[in-house]
mmCIF file of C-alpha atoms in Angstrom:
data_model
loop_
_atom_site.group_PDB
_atom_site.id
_atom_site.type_symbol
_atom_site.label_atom_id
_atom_site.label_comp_id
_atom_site.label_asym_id
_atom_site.label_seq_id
_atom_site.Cartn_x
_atom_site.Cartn_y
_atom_site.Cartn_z
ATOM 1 C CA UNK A 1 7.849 23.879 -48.046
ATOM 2 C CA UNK A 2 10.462 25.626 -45.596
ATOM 3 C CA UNK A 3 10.160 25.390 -42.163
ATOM 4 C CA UNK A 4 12.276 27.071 -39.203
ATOM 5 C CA UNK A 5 13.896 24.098 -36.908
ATOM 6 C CA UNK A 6 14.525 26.881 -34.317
ATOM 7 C CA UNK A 7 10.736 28.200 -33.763
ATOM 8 C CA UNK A 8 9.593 24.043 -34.333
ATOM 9 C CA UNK A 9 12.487 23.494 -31.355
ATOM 10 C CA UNK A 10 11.705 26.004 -28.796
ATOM 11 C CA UNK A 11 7.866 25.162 -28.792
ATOM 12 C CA UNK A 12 8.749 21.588 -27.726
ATOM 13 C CA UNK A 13 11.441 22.586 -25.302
ATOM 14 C CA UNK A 14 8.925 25.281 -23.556
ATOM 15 C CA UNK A 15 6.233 22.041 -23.543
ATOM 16 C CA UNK A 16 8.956 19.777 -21.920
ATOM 17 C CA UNK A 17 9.866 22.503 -19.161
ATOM 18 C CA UNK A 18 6.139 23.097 -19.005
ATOM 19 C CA UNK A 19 5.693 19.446 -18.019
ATOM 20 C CA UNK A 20 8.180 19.564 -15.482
ATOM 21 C CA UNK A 21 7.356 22.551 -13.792
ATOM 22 C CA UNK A 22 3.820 20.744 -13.343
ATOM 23 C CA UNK A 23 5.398 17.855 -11.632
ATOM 24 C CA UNK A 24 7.215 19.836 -9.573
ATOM 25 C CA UNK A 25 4.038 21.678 -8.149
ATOM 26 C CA UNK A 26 2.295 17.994 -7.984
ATOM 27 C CA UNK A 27 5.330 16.572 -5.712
ATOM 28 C CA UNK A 28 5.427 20.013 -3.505
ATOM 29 C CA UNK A 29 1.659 19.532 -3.399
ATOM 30 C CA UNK A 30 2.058 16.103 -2.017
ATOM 31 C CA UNK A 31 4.706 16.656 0.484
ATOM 32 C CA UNK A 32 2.358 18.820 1.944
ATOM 33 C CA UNK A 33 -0.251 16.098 2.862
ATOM 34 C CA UNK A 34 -0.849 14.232 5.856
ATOM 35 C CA UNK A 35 0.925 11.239 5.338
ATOM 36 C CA UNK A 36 -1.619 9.283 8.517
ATOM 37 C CA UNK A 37 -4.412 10.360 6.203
ATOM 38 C CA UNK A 38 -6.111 8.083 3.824
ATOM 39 C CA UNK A 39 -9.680 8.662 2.708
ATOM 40 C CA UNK A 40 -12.395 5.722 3.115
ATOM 41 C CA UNK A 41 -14.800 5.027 0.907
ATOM 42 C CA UNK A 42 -17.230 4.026 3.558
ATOM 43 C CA UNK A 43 -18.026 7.563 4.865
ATOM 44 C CA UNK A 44 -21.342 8.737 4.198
ATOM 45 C CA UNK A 45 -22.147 5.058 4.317
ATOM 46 C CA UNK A 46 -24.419 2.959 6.116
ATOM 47 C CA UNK A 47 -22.233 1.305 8.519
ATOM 48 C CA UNK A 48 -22.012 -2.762 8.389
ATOM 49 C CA UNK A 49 -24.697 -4.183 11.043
ATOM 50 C CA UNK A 50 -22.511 -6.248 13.030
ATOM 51 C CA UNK A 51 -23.950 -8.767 15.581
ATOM 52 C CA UNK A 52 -21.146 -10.477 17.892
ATOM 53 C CA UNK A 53 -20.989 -11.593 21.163
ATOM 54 C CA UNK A 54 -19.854 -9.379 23.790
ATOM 55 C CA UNK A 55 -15.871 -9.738 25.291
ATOM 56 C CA UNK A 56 -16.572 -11.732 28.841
ATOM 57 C CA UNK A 57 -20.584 -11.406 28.432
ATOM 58 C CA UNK A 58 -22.836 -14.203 26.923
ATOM 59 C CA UNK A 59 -25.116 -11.888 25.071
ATOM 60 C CA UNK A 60 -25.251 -10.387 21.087
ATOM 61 C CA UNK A 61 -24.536 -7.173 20.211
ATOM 62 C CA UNK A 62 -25.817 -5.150 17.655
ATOM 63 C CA UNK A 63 -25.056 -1.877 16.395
ATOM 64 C CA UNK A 64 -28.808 -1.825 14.992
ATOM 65 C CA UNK A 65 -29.311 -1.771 19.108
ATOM 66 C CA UNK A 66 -27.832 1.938 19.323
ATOM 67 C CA UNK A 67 -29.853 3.364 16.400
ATOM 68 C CA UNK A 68 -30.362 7.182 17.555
ATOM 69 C CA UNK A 69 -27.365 7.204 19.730
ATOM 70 C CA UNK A 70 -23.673 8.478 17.923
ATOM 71 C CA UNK A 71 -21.841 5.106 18.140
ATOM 72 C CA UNK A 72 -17.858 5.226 18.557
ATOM 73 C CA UNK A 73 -16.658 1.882 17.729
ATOM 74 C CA UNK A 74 -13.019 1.423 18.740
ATOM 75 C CA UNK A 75 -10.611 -1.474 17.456
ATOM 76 C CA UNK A 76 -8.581 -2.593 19.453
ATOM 77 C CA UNK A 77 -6.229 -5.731 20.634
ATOM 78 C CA UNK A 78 -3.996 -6.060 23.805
ATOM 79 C CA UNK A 79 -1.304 -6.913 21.536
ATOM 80 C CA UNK A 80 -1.520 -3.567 20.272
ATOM 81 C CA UNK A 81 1.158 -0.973 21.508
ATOM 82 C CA UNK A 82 -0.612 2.198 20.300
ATOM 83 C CA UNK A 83 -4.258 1.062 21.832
ATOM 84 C CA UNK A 84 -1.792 1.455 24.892
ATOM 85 C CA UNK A 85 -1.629 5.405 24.432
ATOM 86 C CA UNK A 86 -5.406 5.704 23.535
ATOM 87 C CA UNK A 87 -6.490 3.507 26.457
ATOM 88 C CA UNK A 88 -6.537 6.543 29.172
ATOM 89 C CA UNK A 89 -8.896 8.680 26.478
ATOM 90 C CA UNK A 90 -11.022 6.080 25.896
ATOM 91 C CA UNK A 91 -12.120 5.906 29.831
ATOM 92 C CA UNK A 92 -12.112 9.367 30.567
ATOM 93 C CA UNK A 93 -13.997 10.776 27.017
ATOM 94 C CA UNK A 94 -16.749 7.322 27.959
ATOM 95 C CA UNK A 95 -16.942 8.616 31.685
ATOM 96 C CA UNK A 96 -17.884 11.776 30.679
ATOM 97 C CA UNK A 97 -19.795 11.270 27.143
ATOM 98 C CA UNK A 98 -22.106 8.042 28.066
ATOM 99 C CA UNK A 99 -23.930 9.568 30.487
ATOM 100 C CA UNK A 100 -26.024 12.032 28.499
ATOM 101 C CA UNK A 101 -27.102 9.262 26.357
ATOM 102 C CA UNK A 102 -26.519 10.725 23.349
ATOM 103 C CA UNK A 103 -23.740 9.183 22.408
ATOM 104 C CA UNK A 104 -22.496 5.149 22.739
ATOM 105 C CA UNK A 105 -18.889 3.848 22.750
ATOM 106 C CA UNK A 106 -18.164 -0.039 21.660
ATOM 107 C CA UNK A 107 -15.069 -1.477 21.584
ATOM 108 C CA UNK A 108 -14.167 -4.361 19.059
ATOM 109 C CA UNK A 109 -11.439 -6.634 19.969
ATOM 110 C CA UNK A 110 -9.622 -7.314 16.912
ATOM 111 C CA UNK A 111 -7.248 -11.021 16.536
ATOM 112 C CA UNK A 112 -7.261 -11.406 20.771
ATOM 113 C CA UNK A 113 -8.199 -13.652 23.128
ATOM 114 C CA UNK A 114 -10.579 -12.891 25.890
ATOM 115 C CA UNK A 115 -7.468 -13.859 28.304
ATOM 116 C CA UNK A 116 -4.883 -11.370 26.860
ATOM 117 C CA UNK A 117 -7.903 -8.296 26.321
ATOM 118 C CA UNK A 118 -8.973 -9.035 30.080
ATOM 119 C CA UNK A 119 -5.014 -8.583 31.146
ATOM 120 C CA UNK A 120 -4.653 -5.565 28.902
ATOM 121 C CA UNK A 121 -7.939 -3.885 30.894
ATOM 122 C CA UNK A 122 -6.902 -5.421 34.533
ATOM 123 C CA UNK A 123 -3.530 -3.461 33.984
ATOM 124 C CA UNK A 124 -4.952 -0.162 32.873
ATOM 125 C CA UNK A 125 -8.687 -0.225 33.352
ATOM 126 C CA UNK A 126 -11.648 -1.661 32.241
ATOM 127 C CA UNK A 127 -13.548 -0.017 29.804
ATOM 128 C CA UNK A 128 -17.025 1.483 31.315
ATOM 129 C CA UNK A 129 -18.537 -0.211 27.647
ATOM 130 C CA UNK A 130 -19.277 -3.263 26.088
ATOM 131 C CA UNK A 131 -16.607 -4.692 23.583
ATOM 132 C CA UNK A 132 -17.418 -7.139 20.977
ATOM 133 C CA UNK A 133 -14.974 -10.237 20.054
ATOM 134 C CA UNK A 134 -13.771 -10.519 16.508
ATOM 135 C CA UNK A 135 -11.434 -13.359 16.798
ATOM 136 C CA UNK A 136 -10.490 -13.668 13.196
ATOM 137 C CA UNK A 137 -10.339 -10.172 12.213
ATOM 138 C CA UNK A 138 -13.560 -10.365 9.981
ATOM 139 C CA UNK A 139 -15.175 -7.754 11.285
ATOM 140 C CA UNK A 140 -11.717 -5.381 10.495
ATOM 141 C CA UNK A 141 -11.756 -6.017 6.910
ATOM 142 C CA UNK A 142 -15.295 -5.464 6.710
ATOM 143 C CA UNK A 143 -14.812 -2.029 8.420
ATOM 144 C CA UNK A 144 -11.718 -1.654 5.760
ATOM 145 C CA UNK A 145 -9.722 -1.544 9.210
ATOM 146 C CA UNK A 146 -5.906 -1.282 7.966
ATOM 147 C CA UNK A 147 -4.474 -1.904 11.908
ATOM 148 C CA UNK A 148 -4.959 -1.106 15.605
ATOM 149 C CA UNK A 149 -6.199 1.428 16.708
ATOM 150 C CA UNK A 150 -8.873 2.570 14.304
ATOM 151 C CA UNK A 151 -11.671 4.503 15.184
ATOM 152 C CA UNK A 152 -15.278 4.562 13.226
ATOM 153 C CA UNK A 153 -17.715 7.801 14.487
ATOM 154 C CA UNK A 154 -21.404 6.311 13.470
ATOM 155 C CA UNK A 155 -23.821 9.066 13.539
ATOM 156 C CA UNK A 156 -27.645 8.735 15.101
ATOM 157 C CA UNK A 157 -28.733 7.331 11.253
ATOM 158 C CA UNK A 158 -25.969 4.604 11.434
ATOM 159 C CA UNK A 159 -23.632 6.295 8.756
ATOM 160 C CA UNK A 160 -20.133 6.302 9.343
ATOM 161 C CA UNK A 161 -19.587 10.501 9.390
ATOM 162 C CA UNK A 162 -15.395 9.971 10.450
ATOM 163 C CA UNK A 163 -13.080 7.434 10.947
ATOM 164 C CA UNK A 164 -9.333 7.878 12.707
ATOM 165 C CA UNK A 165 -6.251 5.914 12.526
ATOM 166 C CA UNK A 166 -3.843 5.719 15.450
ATOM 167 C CA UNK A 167 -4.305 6.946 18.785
ATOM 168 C CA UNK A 168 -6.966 8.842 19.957
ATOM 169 C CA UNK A 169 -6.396 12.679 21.346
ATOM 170 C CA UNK A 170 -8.937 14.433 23.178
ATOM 171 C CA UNK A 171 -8.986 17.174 20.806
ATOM 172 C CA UNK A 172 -9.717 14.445 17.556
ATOM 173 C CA UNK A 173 -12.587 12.728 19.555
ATOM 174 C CA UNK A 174 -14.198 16.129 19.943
ATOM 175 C CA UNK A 175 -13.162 16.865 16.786
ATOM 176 C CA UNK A 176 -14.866 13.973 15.196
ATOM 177 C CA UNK A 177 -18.033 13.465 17.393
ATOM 178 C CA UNK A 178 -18.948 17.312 16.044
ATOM 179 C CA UNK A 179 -19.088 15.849 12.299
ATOM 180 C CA UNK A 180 -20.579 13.030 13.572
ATOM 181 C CA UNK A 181 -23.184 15.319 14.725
ATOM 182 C CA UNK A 182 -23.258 17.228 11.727
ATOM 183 C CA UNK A 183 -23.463 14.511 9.097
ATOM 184 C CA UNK A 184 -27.272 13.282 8.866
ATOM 185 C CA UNK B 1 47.687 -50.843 15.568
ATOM 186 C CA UNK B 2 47.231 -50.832 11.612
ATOM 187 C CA UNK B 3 44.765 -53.341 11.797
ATOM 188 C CA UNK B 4 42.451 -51.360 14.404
ATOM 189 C CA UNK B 5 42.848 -47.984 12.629
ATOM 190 C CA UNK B 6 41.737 -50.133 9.594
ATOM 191 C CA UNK B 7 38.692 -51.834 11.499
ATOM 192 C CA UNK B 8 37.679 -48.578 12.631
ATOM 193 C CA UNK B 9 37.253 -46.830 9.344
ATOM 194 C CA UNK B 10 35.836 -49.764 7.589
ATOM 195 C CA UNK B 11 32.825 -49.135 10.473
ATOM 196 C CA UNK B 12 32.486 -45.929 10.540
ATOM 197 C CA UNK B 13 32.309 -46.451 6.356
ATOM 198 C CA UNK B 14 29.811 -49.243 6.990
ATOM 199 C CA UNK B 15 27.373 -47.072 9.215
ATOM 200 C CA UNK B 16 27.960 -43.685 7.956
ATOM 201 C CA UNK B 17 26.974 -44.650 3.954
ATOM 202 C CA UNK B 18 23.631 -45.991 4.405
ATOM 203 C CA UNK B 19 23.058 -42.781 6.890
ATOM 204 C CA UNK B 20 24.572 -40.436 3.710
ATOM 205 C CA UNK B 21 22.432 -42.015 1.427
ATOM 206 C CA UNK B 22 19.190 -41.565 3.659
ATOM 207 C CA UNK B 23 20.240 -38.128 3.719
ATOM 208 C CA UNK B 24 20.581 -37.963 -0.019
ATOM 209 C CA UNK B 25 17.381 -39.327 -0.359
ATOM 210 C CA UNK B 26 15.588 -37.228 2.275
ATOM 211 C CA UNK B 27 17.204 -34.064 0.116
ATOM 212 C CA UNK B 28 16.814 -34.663 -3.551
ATOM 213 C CA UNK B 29 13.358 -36.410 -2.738
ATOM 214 C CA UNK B 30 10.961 -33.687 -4.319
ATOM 215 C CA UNK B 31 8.549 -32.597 -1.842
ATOM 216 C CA UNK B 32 6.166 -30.733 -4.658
ATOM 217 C CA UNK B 33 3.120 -29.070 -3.032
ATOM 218 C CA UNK B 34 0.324 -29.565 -5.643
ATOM 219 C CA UNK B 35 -2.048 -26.590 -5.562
ATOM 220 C CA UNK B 36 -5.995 -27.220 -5.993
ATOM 221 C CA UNK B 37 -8.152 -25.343 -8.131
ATOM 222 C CA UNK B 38 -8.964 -23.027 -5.318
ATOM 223 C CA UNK B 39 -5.610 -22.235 -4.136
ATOM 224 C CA UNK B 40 -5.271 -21.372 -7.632
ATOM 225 C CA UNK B 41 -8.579 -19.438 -7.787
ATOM 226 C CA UNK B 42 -7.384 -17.483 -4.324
ATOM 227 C CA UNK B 43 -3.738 -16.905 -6.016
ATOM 228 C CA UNK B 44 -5.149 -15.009 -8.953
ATOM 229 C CA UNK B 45 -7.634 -12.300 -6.708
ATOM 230 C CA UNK B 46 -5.207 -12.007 -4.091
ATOM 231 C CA UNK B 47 -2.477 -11.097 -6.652
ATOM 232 C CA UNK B 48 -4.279 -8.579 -7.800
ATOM 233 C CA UNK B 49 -5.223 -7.011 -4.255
ATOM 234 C CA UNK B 50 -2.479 -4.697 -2.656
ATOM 235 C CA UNK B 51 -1.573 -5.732 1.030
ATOM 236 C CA UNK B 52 -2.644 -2.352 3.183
ATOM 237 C CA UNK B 53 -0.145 -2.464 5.864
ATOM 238 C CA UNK B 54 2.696 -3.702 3.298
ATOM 239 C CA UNK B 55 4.666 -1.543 0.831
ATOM 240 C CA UNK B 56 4.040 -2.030 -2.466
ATOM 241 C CA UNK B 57 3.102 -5.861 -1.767
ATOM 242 C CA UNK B 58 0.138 -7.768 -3.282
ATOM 243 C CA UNK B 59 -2.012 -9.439 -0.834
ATOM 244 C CA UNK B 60 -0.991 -12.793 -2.141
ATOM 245 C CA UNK B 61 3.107 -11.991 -1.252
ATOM 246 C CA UNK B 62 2.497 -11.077 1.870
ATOM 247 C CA UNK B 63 2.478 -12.890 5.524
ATOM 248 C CA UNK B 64 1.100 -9.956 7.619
ATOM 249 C CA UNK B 65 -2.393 -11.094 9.714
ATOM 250 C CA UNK B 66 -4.495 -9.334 7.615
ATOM 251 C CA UNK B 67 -3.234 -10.223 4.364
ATOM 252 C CA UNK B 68 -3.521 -14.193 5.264
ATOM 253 C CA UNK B 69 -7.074 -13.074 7.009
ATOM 254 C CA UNK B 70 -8.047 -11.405 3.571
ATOM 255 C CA UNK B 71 -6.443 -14.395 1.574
ATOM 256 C CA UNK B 72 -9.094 -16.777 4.253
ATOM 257 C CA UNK B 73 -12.034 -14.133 3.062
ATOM 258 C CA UNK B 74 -11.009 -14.989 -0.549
ATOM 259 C CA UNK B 75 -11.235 -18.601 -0.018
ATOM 260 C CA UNK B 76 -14.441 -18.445 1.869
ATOM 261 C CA UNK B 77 -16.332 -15.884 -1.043
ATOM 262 C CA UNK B 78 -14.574 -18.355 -3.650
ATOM 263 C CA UNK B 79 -16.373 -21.503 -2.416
ATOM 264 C CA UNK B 80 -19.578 -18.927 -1.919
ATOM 265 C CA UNK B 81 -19.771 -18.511 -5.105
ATOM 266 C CA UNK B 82 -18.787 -14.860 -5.683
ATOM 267 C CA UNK B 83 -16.920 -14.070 -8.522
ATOM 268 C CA UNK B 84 -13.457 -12.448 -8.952
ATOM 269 C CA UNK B 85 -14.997 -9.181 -10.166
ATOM 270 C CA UNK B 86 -17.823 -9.235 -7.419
ATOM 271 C CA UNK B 87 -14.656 -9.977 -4.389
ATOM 272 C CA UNK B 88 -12.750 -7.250 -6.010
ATOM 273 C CA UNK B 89 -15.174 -4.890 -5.777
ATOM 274 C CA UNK B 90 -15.985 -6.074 -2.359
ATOM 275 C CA UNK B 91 -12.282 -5.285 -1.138
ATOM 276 C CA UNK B 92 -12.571 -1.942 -3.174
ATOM 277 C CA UNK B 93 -15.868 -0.599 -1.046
ATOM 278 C CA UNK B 94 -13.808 -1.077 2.003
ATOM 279 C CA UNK B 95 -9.894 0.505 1.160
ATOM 280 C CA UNK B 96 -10.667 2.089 -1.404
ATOM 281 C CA UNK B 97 -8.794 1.640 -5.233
ATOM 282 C CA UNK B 98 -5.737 2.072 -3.270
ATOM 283 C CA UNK B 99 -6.274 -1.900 -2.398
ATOM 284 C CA UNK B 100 -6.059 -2.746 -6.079
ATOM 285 C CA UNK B 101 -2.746 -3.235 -7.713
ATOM 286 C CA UNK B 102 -3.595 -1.949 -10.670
ATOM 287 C CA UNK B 103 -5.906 1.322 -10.291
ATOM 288 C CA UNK B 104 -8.542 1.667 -12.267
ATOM 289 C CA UNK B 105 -8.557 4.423 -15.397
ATOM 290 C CA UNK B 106 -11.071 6.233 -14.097
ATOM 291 C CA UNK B 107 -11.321 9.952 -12.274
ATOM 292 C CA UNK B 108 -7.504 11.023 -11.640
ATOM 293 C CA UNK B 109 -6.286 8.000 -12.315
ATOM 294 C CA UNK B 110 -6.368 8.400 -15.579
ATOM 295 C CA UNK B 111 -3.261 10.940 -15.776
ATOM 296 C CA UNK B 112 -1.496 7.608 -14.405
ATOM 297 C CA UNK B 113 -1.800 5.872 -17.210
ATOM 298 C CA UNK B 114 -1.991 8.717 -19.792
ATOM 299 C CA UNK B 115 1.088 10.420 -18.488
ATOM 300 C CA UNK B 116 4.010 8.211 -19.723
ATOM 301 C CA UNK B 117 2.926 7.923 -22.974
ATOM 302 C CA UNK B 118 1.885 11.321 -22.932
ATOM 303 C CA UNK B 119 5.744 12.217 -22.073
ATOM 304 C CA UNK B 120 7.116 9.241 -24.422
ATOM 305 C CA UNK B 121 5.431 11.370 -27.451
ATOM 306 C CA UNK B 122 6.662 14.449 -26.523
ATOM 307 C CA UNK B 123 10.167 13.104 -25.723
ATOM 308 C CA UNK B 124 10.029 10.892 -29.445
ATOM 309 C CA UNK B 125 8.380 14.172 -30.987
ATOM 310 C CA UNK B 126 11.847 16.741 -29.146
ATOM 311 C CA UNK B 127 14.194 14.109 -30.348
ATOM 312 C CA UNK B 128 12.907 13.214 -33.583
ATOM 313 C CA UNK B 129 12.798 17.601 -34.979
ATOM 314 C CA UNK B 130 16.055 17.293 -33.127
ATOM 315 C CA UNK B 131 17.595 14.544 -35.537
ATOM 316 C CA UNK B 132 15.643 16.581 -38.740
ATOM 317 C CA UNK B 133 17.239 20.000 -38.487
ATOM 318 C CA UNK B 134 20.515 18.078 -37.435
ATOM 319 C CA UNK B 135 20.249 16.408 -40.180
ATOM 320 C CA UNK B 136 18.963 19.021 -42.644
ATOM 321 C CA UNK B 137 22.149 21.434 -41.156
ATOM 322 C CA UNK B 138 24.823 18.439 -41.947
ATOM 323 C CA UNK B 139 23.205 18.243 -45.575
ATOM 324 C CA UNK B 140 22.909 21.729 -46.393
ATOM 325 C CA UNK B 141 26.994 22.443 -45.229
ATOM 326 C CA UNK B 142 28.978 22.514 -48.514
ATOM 327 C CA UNK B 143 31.973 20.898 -47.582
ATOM 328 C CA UNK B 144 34.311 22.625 -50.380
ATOM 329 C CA UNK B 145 33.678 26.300 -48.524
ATOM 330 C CA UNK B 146 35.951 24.658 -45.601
ATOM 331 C CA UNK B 147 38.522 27.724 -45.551
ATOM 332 C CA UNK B 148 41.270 25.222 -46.099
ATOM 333 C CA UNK B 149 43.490 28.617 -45.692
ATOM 334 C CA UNK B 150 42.350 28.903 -42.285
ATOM 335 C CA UNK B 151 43.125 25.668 -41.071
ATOM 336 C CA UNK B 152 46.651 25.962 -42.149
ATOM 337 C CA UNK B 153 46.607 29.173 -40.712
ATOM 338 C CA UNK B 154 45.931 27.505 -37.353
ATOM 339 C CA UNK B 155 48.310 24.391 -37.914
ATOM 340 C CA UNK B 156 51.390 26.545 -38.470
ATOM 341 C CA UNK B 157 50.564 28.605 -35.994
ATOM 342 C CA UNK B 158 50.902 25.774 -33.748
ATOM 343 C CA UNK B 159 54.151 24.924 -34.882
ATOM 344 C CA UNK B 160 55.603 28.040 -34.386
ATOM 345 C CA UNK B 161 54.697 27.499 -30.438
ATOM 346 C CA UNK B 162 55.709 24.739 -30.097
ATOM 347 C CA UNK B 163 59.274 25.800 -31.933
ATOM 348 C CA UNK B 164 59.324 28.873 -29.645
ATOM 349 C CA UNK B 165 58.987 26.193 -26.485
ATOM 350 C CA UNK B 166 61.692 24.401 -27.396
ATOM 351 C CA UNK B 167 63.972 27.002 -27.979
#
């Protein structure tokens, strides 16, 4: 039996550069993505039913309590340097949202104590909603928060529609709350 | 004189060897922390759980607050009960399989783990047709055609250059 080395060569040195050519379109495919971005598995999912006591209140909250309302549940911590640039879209977007009573924001402060997260809001204003206290950070992980800020959008049906990392813009609240609104 | 200079070492040998040998003790004394069965337990789920804010760091590595608060959640579903498979997945509802060190073979994944051997075949496969025709070219080459004419043709040829330099 004869064979030709040459022909038997080529094919494997057009697989090899066929290889690498699809790598190449996989990395410039990747360097295209948004870094900030990383999909959760918990949208389209019912949102954990958390019942904690409100920050400075001696009452329960639970986000069963908003069913019917879109619920945007903020973490945040006054330890927390980026909660610092989201703090002045929080009050304005809840001054003008709440009202209607479509929509409910909630705060959860994350790893704080109720002496630092009152000093944070006595500095740059206190938040015209409840926030809940999650002193160990229990309530994070079972959120799959991965650090402050982190925002959950929890539609009418209590499903988590969007979630967003970092700070808040006005444009991504809107943004959000419109899939929020969308997603049944 | 002598006799002070003497008194004063033999004191300061007096008090500082008992202090030394404290201080040897207090060092080589092994201080071994024994780890229960739960530590142990907690050490093999949160080895196999990646750290989110960390790179490339299992949750049992690292010191950041919500790696030791995820380490605590371990503990607590440990003593529960729950199984290693059942926290796992737990973990994995809530990040994602990007929280497990070692993703699972399943969707896109798979090209992770297919890929490198994938590319080890074809590499072994290039290399080894390489070696074959080498080889076939070195056996077929009759070594008594070498034009031993030519070769001397080239060596003298030399020679006469390197003559015409030195002249």
């Amino acid at each position: 039996m004869t064979t030709n080395p040459q022909k038997t060569v080529r094919w494997w040195q057009f697989a090899l550069i066929g290889v690498m050519i699809m790598m190449f379109i996989l990395f410039a495919a990747g360097l295209g993505r948004d870094t900030k971005f990383i999909p959760s598995p918990l949208i389209g999912k019912a949102a954990f039913n958390f019942d904690l006591k409100q920050l400075g209140a001696e009452k329960q909250i639970k986000l069963s309590d908003y069913k019917g309302k879109i619920v945007i549940l903020n973490f945040w911590a006054s330890w927390c340097v980026t909660c610092r640039e989201e703090h002045h879209i929080l009050l304005e977007s809840s001054k003008a949202l709440q009202p209607n009573g479509k929509v409910q924001f909630i705060g959860v402060n994350s790893k704080d104590t109720d002496k630092a997260a009152f000093g944070f809001m006595d500095k740059r204003g206190h938040f015209p909603y409840p926030s809940v206290i999650d002193r160990q950070g229990r309530m994070a992980l079972e959120y799959g928060v991965y650090g402050m800020p982190e925002t959950f959008f929890i539609n009418k049906n209590g499903v988590i529609a969007a979630k967003h990392i970092g700070a808040l813009t006005h444009k991504i609240l809107a943004d959000k709350l419109k899939q929020a609104e969308a997603v049944q | 004189m002598r006799q002070l200079i003497a008194f004063v070492c033999i004191n300061m040998i007096l008090i500082t060897t008992p202090l030394s040998l404290f201080a040897a003790e207090t060092v080589t004394t092994p201080q071994i922390k024994v780890e229960s069965e739960l530590e142990k337990r907690i050490r093999t789920v949160a080895t196999k759980l990646r750290c989110p804010v960390c790179q490339g760091e299992s949750v049992y590595d690292s010191h950041a607050d919500v790696a030791v608060e995820m380490k605590r959640l371990i503990g607590d579903k440990l003593k529960a009960g729950e199984s290693t498979e059942e926290i796992l997945t737990y973990f994995k509802d809530r990040y994602g399989n990007f929280v497990l060190m070692e993703p699972p073979a399943e969707g896109l994944h798979w090209v992770i783990w297919v890929f490198p051997i994938f590319m080890a075949l074809l590499g072994g496969l290039f290399l080894f047709q390489n070696l074959k025709s080498g080889a076939k070219e070195l056996k077929d080459t009759k070594y008594d055609d070498f034009d031993q004419d030519d070769a001397s043709d080239q060596d003298n040829s030399k020679v006469s250059e390197i003559e015409e330099l030195r002249l």
